[in-house]
mmCIF file of C-alpha atoms in Angstrom:
data_model
loop_
_atom_site.group_PDB
_atom_site.id
_atom_site.type_symbol
_atom_site.label_atom_id
_atom_site.label_comp_id
_atom_site.label_asym_id
_atom_site.label_seq_id
_atom_site.Cartn_x
_atom_site.Cartn_y
_atom_site.Cartn_z
ATOM 1 C CA MET A 265 7.772 35.120 -8.834
ATOM 2 C CA HIS A 266 4.191 34.882 -9.977
ATOM 3 C CA GLU A 267 3.606 38.596 -10.508
ATOM 4 C CA LEU A 268 2.845 37.880 -14.170
ATOM 5 C CA ALA A 269 0.023 35.470 -13.261
ATOM 6 C CA ILE A 270 -1.353 38.014 -10.795
ATOM 7 C CA ALA A 271 -1.089 40.820 -13.384
ATOM 8 C CA GLU A 272 -3.058 38.620 -15.800
ATOM 9 C CA SER A 273 -5.748 38.110 -13.165
ATOM 10 C CA ILE A 274 -5.942 41.865 -12.509
ATOM 11 C CA LEU A 275 -6.231 42.551 -16.231
ATOM 12 C CA SER A 276 -9.003 39.990 -16.567
ATOM 13 C CA VAL A 277 -10.946 41.516 -13.626
ATOM 14 C CA VAL A 278 -10.597 45.133 -14.825
ATOM 15 C CA LEU A 279 -11.401 44.365 -18.467
ATOM 16 C CA SER A 280 -14.604 42.565 -17.508
ATOM 17 C CA GLN A 281 -15.618 45.444 -15.207
ATOM 18 C CA ALA A 282 -14.865 47.925 -17.992
ATOM 19 C CA GLU A 283 -16.916 45.905 -20.485
ATOM 20 C CA ALA A 284 -19.846 45.730 -18.025
ATOM 21 C CA ASN A 285 -19.734 49.527 -17.825
ATOM 22 C CA LYS A 286 -19.211 50.023 -21.587
ATOM 23 C CA ALA A 287 -15.927 51.831 -21.010
ATOM 24 C CA LYS A 288 -13.719 52.962 -23.893
ATOM 25 C CA LYS A 289 -10.608 53.294 -21.770
ATOM 26 C CA ILE A 290 -9.334 52.373 -18.313
ATOM 27 C CA THR A 291 -7.261 55.259 -16.964
ATOM 28 C CA ARG A 292 -6.528 54.012 -13.468
ATOM 29 C CA VAL A 293 -6.510 50.751 -11.507
ATOM 30 C CA ASN A 294 -6.637 50.958 -7.702
ATOM 31 C CA LEU A 295 -5.331 47.876 -5.911
ATOM 32 C CA LYS A 296 -5.224 46.870 -2.246
ATOM 33 C CA ILE A 297 -2.194 44.703 -1.515
ATOM 34 C CA GLY A 298 -1.375 43.496 1.975
ATOM 35 C CA LYS A 299 2.170 43.946 3.243
ATOM 36 C CA MET A 300 2.366 40.175 3.741
ATOM 37 C CA ALA A 301 1.001 39.275 0.310
ATOM 38 C CA VAL A 302 3.657 37.402 -1.580
ATOM 39 C CA VAL A 303 4.007 39.991 -4.356
ATOM 40 C CA VAL A 304 6.683 42.492 -5.368
ATOM 41 C CA ASN A 305 4.647 45.607 -6.175
ATOM 42 C CA ASP A 306 7.066 47.249 -8.644
ATOM 43 C CA TYR A 307 7.408 44.057 -10.633
ATOM 44 C CA LEU A 308 3.635 43.599 -10.602
ATOM 45 C CA CYS A 309 3.154 47.081 -12.088
ATOM 46 C CA TYR A 310 5.773 46.344 -14.731
ATOM 47 C CA CYS A 311 4.061 43.066 -15.683
ATOM 48 C CA PHE A 312 0.672 44.793 -15.878
ATOM 49 C CA GLU A 313 2.086 47.488 -18.139
ATOM 50 C CA LEU A 314 3.518 44.832 -20.460
ATOM 51 C CA ILE A 315 0.403 42.701 -20.785
ATOM 52 C CA SER A 316 -2.118 45.546 -21.045
ATOM 53 C CA LYS A 317 -0.418 47.115 -24.092
ATOM 54 C CA ASP A 318 -2.986 45.893 -26.619
ATOM 55 C CA THR A 319 -6.037 46.482 -24.435
ATOM 56 C CA ILE A 320 -8.133 49.428 -23.274
ATOM 57 C CA ALA A 321 -6.075 49.348 -20.065
ATOM 58 C CA LYS A 322 -2.985 50.495 -21.985
ATOM 59 C CA GLY A 323 -1.260 53.288 -20.109
ATOM 60 C CA ALA A 324 -3.531 52.975 -17.051
ATOM 61 C CA GLU A 325 -2.013 54.260 -13.853
ATOM 62 C CA VAL A 326 -1.713 51.515 -11.232
ATOM 63 C CA GLU A 327 -2.124 52.769 -7.673
ATOM 64 C CA ILE A 328 -1.364 50.332 -4.835
ATOM 65 C CA GLU A 329 -2.676 50.908 -1.318
ATOM 66 C CA GLU A 330 -0.520 48.826 1.031
ATOM 67 C CA ILE A 331 -2.594 47.245 3.776
ATOM 68 C CA PRO A 332 -0.736 46.956 7.087
ATOM 69 C CA ILE A 333 -0.165 43.660 8.892
ATOM 70 C CA LYS A 334 -2.534 43.393 11.846
ATOM 71 C CA ARG A 335 -2.869 40.498 14.245
ATOM 72 C CA ARG A 336 -5.384 39.703 17.001
ATOM 73 C CA CYS A 337 -4.770 37.592 20.122
ATOM 74 C CA PHE A 338 -7.109 34.590 19.912
ATOM 75 C CA ALA A 339 -7.454 34.570 23.733
ATOM 76 C CA CYS A 340 -7.971 38.216 24.781
ATOM 77 C CA GLU A 341 -8.683 39.740 21.324
ATOM 78 C CA LYS A 342 -6.167 42.588 21.707
ATOM 79 C CA GLU A 343 -5.027 43.828 18.273
ATOM 80 C CA PHE A 344 -1.469 44.570 17.193
ATOM 81 C CA GLU A 345 -0.116 46.270 14.096
ATOM 82 C CA GLY A 346 3.311 45.968 12.538
ATOM 83 C CA GLU A 347 5.599 43.874 10.385
ATOM 84 C CA HIS A 348 7.929 42.396 12.953
ATOM 85 C CA LEU A 349 5.436 41.274 15.539
ATOM 86 C CA GLY A 350 6.275 38.654 18.079
ATOM 87 C CA LEU A 351 3.655 35.947 18.137
ATOM 88 C CA ILE A 352 3.018 35.969 21.872
ATOM 89 C CA CYS A 353 0.405 38.399 23.197
ATOM 90 C CA SER A 354 2.101 41.093 25.303
ATOM 91 C CA ASP A 355 -1.149 41.576 27.236
ATOM 92 C CA CYS A 356 -2.185 38.070 28.274
ATOM 93 C CA GLY A 357 0.785 35.912 27.251
ATOM 94 C CA ALA A 358 -1.188 33.589 24.949
ATOM 95 C CA VAL A 359 0.796 32.036 22.089
ATOM 96 C CA GLY A 360 -1.120 32.816 18.930
ATOM 97 C CA LEU A 361 -1.730 36.097 17.193
ATOM 98 C CA GLU A 362 -4.108 35.466 14.296
ATOM 99 C CA LEU A 363 -3.637 37.480 11.156
ATOM 100 C CA ILE A 364 -6.588 39.822 10.517
ATOM 101 C CA SER A 365 -5.134 41.921 7.724
ATOM 102 C CA GLY A 366 -2.041 42.035 5.545
ATOM 103 C CA ARG A 367 -2.643 39.284 2.983
ATOM 104 C CA GLU A 368 -5.077 41.168 0.747
ATOM 105 C CA LEU A 369 -4.802 40.987 -3.016
ATOM 106 C CA ALA A 370 -7.753 42.973 -4.327
ATOM 107 C CA VAL A 371 -8.867 45.268 -7.107
ATOM 108 C CA GLU A 372 -10.577 48.066 -5.195
ATOM 109 C CA SER A 373 -11.774 50.217 -8.101
ATOM 110 C CA ILE A 374 -11.033 51.397 -11.619
ATOM 111 C CA GLU A 375 -11.370 54.752 -13.365
ATOM 112 C CA ILE A 376 -12.778 54.692 -16.869
ATOM 113 C CA GLU A 377 -13.681 56.954 -19.760
ATOM 114 C CA MET B 132 -15.646 57.957 -13.681
ATOM 115 C CA GLU B 133 -14.703 55.639 -10.817
ATOM 116 C CA ILE B 134 -16.184 52.137 -10.678
ATOM 117 C CA LYS B 135 -16.009 50.253 -7.381
ATOM 118 C CA VAL B 136 -14.764 46.716 -8.008
ATOM 119 C CA MET B 137 -13.798 45.246 -4.616
ATOM 120 C CA LYS B 138 -12.834 41.874 -6.038
ATOM 121 C CA ASP B 139 -10.118 39.510 -4.958
ATOM 122 C CA ILE B 140 -7.415 39.556 -7.639
ATOM 123 C CA LEU B 141 -7.444 35.791 -7.629
ATOM 124 C CA VAL B 142 -11.236 35.690 -8.045
ATOM 125 C CA ASN B 143 -11.010 33.600 -11.223
ATOM 126 C CA ASN B 144 -8.776 31.033 -9.532
ATOM 127 C CA ASN B 145 -11.017 30.991 -6.466
ATOM 128 C CA LEU B 146 -14.163 30.417 -8.558
ATOM 129 C CA ILE B 147 -12.556 27.377 -10.205
ATOM 130 C CA ALA B 148 -11.333 26.200 -6.779
ATOM 131 C CA GLU B 149 -14.917 26.362 -5.543
ATOM 132 C CA GLU B 150 -16.105 24.341 -8.582
ATOM 133 C CA ASN B 151 -13.429 21.742 -7.820
ATOM 134 C CA ALA B 152 -14.437 21.673 -4.131
ATOM 135 C CA ASN B 153 -18.093 21.126 -5.058
ATOM 136 C CA LEU B 154 -17.178 18.202 -7.301
ATOM 137 C CA PHE B 155 -15.005 16.658 -4.584
ATOM 138 C CA LYS B 156 -17.795 17.077 -2.017
ATOM 139 C CA ASP B 157 -20.340 15.594 -4.388
ATOM 140 C CA LYS B 158 -18.151 12.542 -5.023
ATOM 141 C CA GLY B 159 -17.166 12.171 -1.341
ATOM 142 C CA VAL B 160 -13.452 12.764 -1.992
ATOM 143 C CA PHE B 161 -11.213 14.234 0.717
ATOM 144 C CA VAL B 162 -8.465 16.403 -0.768
ATOM 145 C CA LEU B 163 -5.129 17.286 0.747
ATOM 146 C CA ASN B 164 -2.756 19.998 -0.587
ATOM 147 C CA LEU B 165 0.795 19.035 0.391
ATOM 148 C CA MET B 166 3.409 21.817 0.283
ATOM 149 C CA ALA B 167 7.078 22.070 1.220
ATOM 150 C CA SER B 168 10.520 23.079 0.001
ATOM 151 C CA PRO B 169 12.194 20.821 -2.565
ATOM 152 C CA GLY B 170 13.700 17.830 -0.769
ATOM 153 C CA ALA B 171 11.693 18.170 2.467
ATOM 154 C CA GLY B 172 10.141 14.759 1.819
ATOM 155 C CA LYS B 173 6.774 15.334 0.132
ATOM 156 C CA THR B 174 6.851 12.254 -2.085
ATOM 157 C CA SER B 175 8.337 10.010 0.619
ATOM 158 C CA PHE B 176 5.616 11.234 2.982
ATOM 159 C CA ILE B 177 2.907 10.418 0.448
ATOM 160 C CA LEU B 178 4.333 6.918 -0.061
ATOM 161 C CA LYS B 179 4.370 6.289 3.708
ATOM 162 C CA THR B 180 0.833 7.688 4.075
ATOM 163 C CA ILE B 181 -0.364 5.385 1.301
ATOM 164 C CA ASP B 182 1.142 2.366 3.089
ATOM 165 C CA GLU B 183 -0.816 3.220 6.253
ATOM 166 C CA LEU B 184 -4.145 4.092 4.660
ATOM 167 C CA ILE B 185 -4.386 1.858 1.595
ATOM 168 C CA SER B 186 -6.481 -0.684 3.469
ATOM 169 C CA SER B 187 -8.962 2.019 4.578
ATOM 170 C CA PHE B 188 -9.302 4.204 1.488
ATOM 171 C CA ASN B 189 -8.992 4.295 -2.297
ATOM 172 C CA ILE B 190 -6.206 6.806 -2.857
ATOM 173 C CA ALA B 191 -5.116 8.859 -5.883
ATOM 174 C CA VAL B 192 -2.324 11.397 -6.260
ATOM 175 C CA ILE B 193 -1.798 14.478 -8.432
ATOM 176 C CA GLU B 194 1.890 15.340 -8.695
ATOM 177 C CA GLY B 195 3.066 18.869 -9.518
ATOM 178 C CA ASP B 196 6.583 19.577 -10.744
ATOM 179 C CA ILE B 197 8.205 21.969 -13.175
ATOM 180 C CA ALA B 198 9.553 18.982 -15.079
ATOM 181 C CA SER B 199 9.930 15.180 -14.887
ATOM 182 C CA LYS B 200 7.534 12.282 -14.268
ATOM 183 C CA ILE B 201 9.669 10.675 -11.590
ATOM 184 C CA ASP B 202 7.292 11.339 -8.682
ATOM 185 C CA ALA B 203 4.156 10.066 -10.430
ATOM 186 C CA GLU B 204 6.079 6.942 -11.463
ATOM 187 C CA LYS B 205 7.015 6.215 -7.828
ATOM 188 C CA ILE B 206 3.323 6.445 -6.856
ATOM 189 C CA LYS B 207 2.172 4.271 -9.761
ATOM 190 C CA GLU B 208 4.673 1.574 -8.739
ATOM 191 C CA LYS B 209 2.480 1.117 -5.648
ATOM 192 C CA GLY B 210 -0.540 0.533 -7.876
ATOM 193 C CA ILE B 211 -2.013 3.919 -6.975
ATOM 194 C CA PRO B 212 -3.442 6.102 -9.781
ATOM 195 C CA ALA B 213 -1.300 9.187 -10.273
ATOM 196 C CA VAL B 214 -1.443 12.158 -12.629
ATOM 197 C CA GLN B 215 1.726 14.173 -13.256
ATOM 198 C CA ILE B 216 1.346 17.894 -13.978
ATOM 199 C CA ASN B 217 4.441 19.518 -15.480
ATOM 200 C CA THR B 218 4.045 23.257 -15.117
ATOM 201 C CA GLY B 219 6.961 24.047 -17.404
ATOM 202 C CA GLY B 220 7.958 26.967 -15.182
ATOM 203 C CA ALA B 221 5.034 27.897 -12.938
ATOM 204 C CA CYS B 222 6.186 27.706 -9.323
ATOM 205 C CA HIS B 223 2.864 26.511 -7.910
ATOM 206 C CA LEU B 224 -0.227 24.542 -8.864
ATOM 207 C CA ASP B 225 -3.513 26.392 -9.271
ATOM 208 C CA ALA B 226 -7.199 25.527 -9.449
ATOM 209 C CA ASN B 227 -7.289 25.432 -13.229
ATOM 210 C CA MET B 228 -4.391 22.961 -13.441
ATOM 211 C CA ILE B 229 -6.224 20.675 -11.008
ATOM 212 C CA LYS B 230 -9.498 21.074 -12.950
ATOM 213 C CA ASN B 231 -7.703 20.003 -16.145
ATOM 214 C CA SER B 232 -6.298 16.893 -14.402
ATOM 215 C CA LEU B 233 -9.615 15.645 -13.112
ATOM 216 C CA GLU B 234 -10.626 13.826 -16.304
ATOM 217 C CA PHE B 235 -7.671 11.446 -15.861
ATOM 218 C CA LEU B 236 -9.001 10.102 -12.550
ATOM 219 C CA ASP B 237 -12.169 8.135 -11.768
ATOM 220 C CA PHE B 238 -13.694 9.998 -8.837
ATOM 221 C CA ASP B 239 -16.363 7.383 -8.295
ATOM 222 C CA LYS B 240 -13.535 5.135 -7.136
ATOM 223 C CA ILE B 241 -11.515 7.597 -5.019
ATOM 224 C CA ASP B 242 -11.845 8.452 -1.315
ATOM 225 C CA LEU B 243 -8.624 10.412 -0.746
ATOM 226 C CA LEU B 244 -6.827 12.656 -3.255
ATOM 227 C CA ILE B 245 -3.361 13.887 -2.308
ATOM 228 C CA ILE B 246 -2.033 16.823 -4.339
ATOM 229 C CA GLU B 247 1.737 17.167 -4.125
ATOM 230 C CA ASN B 248 2.388 20.814 -4.888
ATOM 231 C CA VAL B 249 5.522 22.194 -6.569
ATOM 232 C CA GLY B 250 8.450 22.371 -4.131
ATOM 233 C CA ASN B 251 8.214 25.951 -2.860
ATOM 234 C CA LEU B 252 7.455 27.595 0.504
ATOM 235 C CA VAL B 253 6.474 30.917 -1.103
ATOM 236 C CA CYS B 254 3.835 30.821 -3.832
ATOM 237 C CA PRO B 255 1.602 27.746 -3.404
ATOM 238 C CA ILE B 256 -0.188 29.187 -0.358
ATOM 239 C CA GLU B 257 -1.750 31.938 -2.517
ATOM 240 C CA PHE B 258 -3.595 29.541 -4.839
ATOM 241 C CA LYS B 259 -6.581 27.593 -3.548
ATOM 242 C CA MET B 260 -7.421 24.498 -5.530
ATOM 243 C CA GLY B 261 -10.524 23.173 -3.740
ATOM 244 C CA GLU B 262 -8.736 21.189 -1.030
ATOM 245 C CA ASN B 263 -10.085 20.208 2.421
ATOM 246 C CA LEU B 264 -6.722 20.413 4.153
ATOM 247 C CA LYS B 265 -3.441 22.310 3.670
ATOM 248 C CA VAL B 266 -0.406 20.408 4.961
ATOM 249 C CA VAL B 267 3.113 21.850 5.067
ATOM 250 C CA ILE B 268 6.196 19.716 5.621
ATOM 251 C CA LEU B 269 9.275 21.167 7.290
ATOM 252 C CA SER B 270 12.317 18.922 7.586
ATOM 253 C CA ILE B 271 14.902 19.122 10.383
ATOM 254 C CA PRO B 272 17.870 20.042 8.132
ATOM 255 C CA GLU B 273 15.964 23.144 6.916
ATOM 256 C CA GLY B 274 16.119 24.790 10.336
ATOM 257 C CA ASP B 275 13.656 26.026 12.970
ATOM 258 C CA ASP B 276 13.477 29.622 11.668
ATOM 259 C CA LYS B 277 11.440 28.877 8.531
ATOM 260 C CA PRO B 278 8.049 29.867 10.043
ATOM 261 C CA LEU B 279 9.505 33.354 10.661
ATOM 262 C CA LYS B 280 10.778 33.603 7.091
ATOM 263 C CA TYR B 281 7.659 32.212 5.391
ATOM 264 C CA PRO B 282 4.830 33.341 7.680
ATOM 265 C CA ALA B 283 2.015 33.031 5.137
ATOM 266 C CA MET B 284 2.716 29.345 4.486
ATOM 267 C CA PHE B 285 2.897 28.470 8.181
ATOM 268 C CA SER B 286 -0.086 30.682 9.169
ATOM 269 C CA GLU B 287 -2.472 29.138 6.706
ATOM 270 C CA SER B 288 -1.610 25.450 6.776
ATOM 271 C CA GLN B 289 -3.778 23.450 9.167
ATOM 272 C CA VAL B 290 -1.126 20.747 9.630
ATOM 273 C CA LEU B 291 2.648 20.896 10.052
ATOM 274 C CA ILE B 292 4.606 17.710 9.454
ATOM 275 C CA LEU B 293 8.043 17.902 11.029
ATOM 276 C CA ASN B 294 9.980 15.362 8.939
ATOM 277 C CA LYS B 295 13.435 13.789 9.241
ATOM 278 C CA ILE B 296 13.339 13.723 13.046
ATOM 279 C CA ASP B 297 15.987 11.019 12.726
ATOM 280 C CA PHE B 298 18.374 13.944 11.983
ATOM 281 C CA LEU B 299 17.663 15.753 15.271
ATOM 282 C CA HIS B 300 20.738 14.436 17.048
ATOM 283 C CA LEU B 301 22.908 15.799 14.192
ATOM 284 C CA SER B 302 21.518 19.338 14.277
ATOM 285 C CA ASN B 303 20.861 22.390 16.442
ATOM 286 C CA PHE B 304 17.179 22.354 15.557
ATOM 287 C CA ASP B 305 15.135 23.541 18.553
ATOM 288 C CA VAL B 306 11.798 21.715 18.401
ATOM 289 C CA ASP B 307 10.221 23.700 21.272
ATOM 290 C CA LYS B 308 11.137 26.998 19.597
ATOM 291 C CA LEU B 309 9.767 25.760 16.280
ATOM 292 C CA GLU B 310 6.471 24.737 17.893
ATOM 293 C CA GLU B 311 6.145 28.097 19.624
ATOM 294 C CA ARG B 312 6.810 29.936 16.362
ATOM 295 C CA VAL B 313 4.257 27.944 14.401
ATOM 296 C CA LYS B 314 1.594 28.094 17.124
ATOM 297 C CA GLY B 315 2.230 31.843 17.322
ATOM 298 C CA LEU B 316 1.160 32.104 13.692
ATOM 299 C CA ASN B 317 -1.696 29.596 13.954
ATOM 300 C CA HIS B 318 -2.662 28.467 17.444
ATOM 301 C CA GLU B 319 -4.861 25.667 16.079
ATOM 302 C CA VAL B 320 -2.148 24.009 13.986
ATOM 303 C CA GLU B 321 -1.765 20.213 14.320
ATOM 304 C CA ILE B 322 1.888 19.221 14.477
ATOM 305 C CA PHE B 323 3.125 15.685 13.689
ATOM 306 C CA LYS B 324 6.769 14.705 14.170
ATOM 307 C CA VAL B 325 7.774 11.983 11.740
ATOM 308 C CA SER B 326 10.585 10.234 9.985
ATOM 309 C CA CYS B 327 9.743 8.853 6.558
ATOM 310 C CA LYS B 328 13.018 6.929 6.747
ATOM 311 C CA THR B 329 12.363 5.066 10.013
ATOM 312 C CA GLY B 330 8.551 5.265 9.937
ATOM 313 C CA ASP B 331 8.380 7.000 13.342
ATOM 314 C CA GLY B 332 5.202 9.035 13.841
ATOM 315 C CA ILE B 333 3.595 8.019 10.541
ATOM 316 C CA LYS B 334 0.885 5.854 12.131
ATOM 317 C CA ASN B 335 -0.081 8.691 14.483
ATOM 318 C CA TRP B 336 -0.478 11.047 11.509
ATOM 319 C CA ALA B 337 -2.398 8.485 9.461
ATOM 320 C CA ASP B 338 -4.809 7.785 12.349
ATOM 321 C CA TRP B 339 -5.496 11.509 12.689
ATOM 322 C CA LEU B 340 -6.072 11.894 8.937
ATOM 323 C CA ARG B 341 -8.403 8.880 8.945
ATOM 324 C CA GLY B 342 -10.455 10.637 11.649
ATOM 325 C CA GLU B 343 -10.602 13.863 9.642
ATOM 326 C CA ILE B 344 -11.738 12.021 6.517
ATOM 327 C CA TYR B 345 -14.527 10.269 8.437
ATOM 328 C CA LYS B 346 -15.586 13.598 10.021
ATOM 329 C CA VAL B 347 -15.956 15.232 6.602
ATOM 330 C CA ARG B 348 -17.809 12.183 5.269
ATOM 331 C CA LEU B 349 -20.220 12.298 8.184
ATOM 332 C CA GLU B 350 -20.882 16.006 7.621
ATOM 333 C CA GLY B 351 -21.477 15.227 3.945
ATOM 334 C CA LEU B 352 -23.971 12.503 4.785
ATOM 335 C CA LYS B 353 -25.787 14.701 7.309
ATOM 336 C CA SER B 354 -26.193 17.487 4.769
ATOM 337 C CA LYS B 355 -27.519 15.018 2.147
ATOM 338 C CA VAL B 356 -30.094 13.693 4.627
ATOM 339 C CA LYS B 357 -31.254 17.280 5.303
#
């Protein structure tokens, strides 16, 4: 629903990085998006394409690395990976698996000319 | 040529949120971000909270809705300062919207600011605004499976208000299951069972919030003395 706002944020971040490096063109944007981030990746790419048309990021390839959902038991610290995790530790029975990855929304790097 | 960036996409929002948080800390204002589905009882809950805490604190409210001033008007009828943000379509409030509202409130005269977010269990959790506490309301008619369907919201809110407990006898809502699901996502969550209609549980919540506000104030004073 707010992919447009997020695309605008990405554009702002990459344009300022490009300016700092005196780039003439941004050819690629590498993102890290957690599997539990509330974003639809295809729609995000579409929004970015639309709003970057009149900028040096026009035509930039957007590559998204999906970060898996990982949780850690707060009691015994065992780690679990997966989307459909139960929330009770299968090792020690504690109720509470804290999220340690899967909500990322980050610009990892850009490629410029 | 590749340039490492390694920046949060919402870095601009988060920077403004931090500015807001610094202002709130400086002025000794405790800020609460209240989130829930439409109709879960956010405004009713704020009105009940005001009734309990008005003798202890100066309270102000920022209301967020896509349209209409109806919520801010309800708050103002109690003599409480309220600012209405109409997003015109945005499904959540963000740090910049809060920053732009601040000029309409006198922070030298406020102890507690309650921000009523846009009715939505999906997007608001992504956008920090500078708050001390994230509170999510779930009402009995919505069902006990919502933490499974909206894990981010229920993982990252420090408080869960279970509202409309006066409906329990009319529903299949399993409170034990709900508690297990929420604690599974966040084992430190504080859960308060309330009814804004009957008033049940409201005093318990208000007493807890009063304690949290005093804790933060004390930490603020200690750091000023240092």
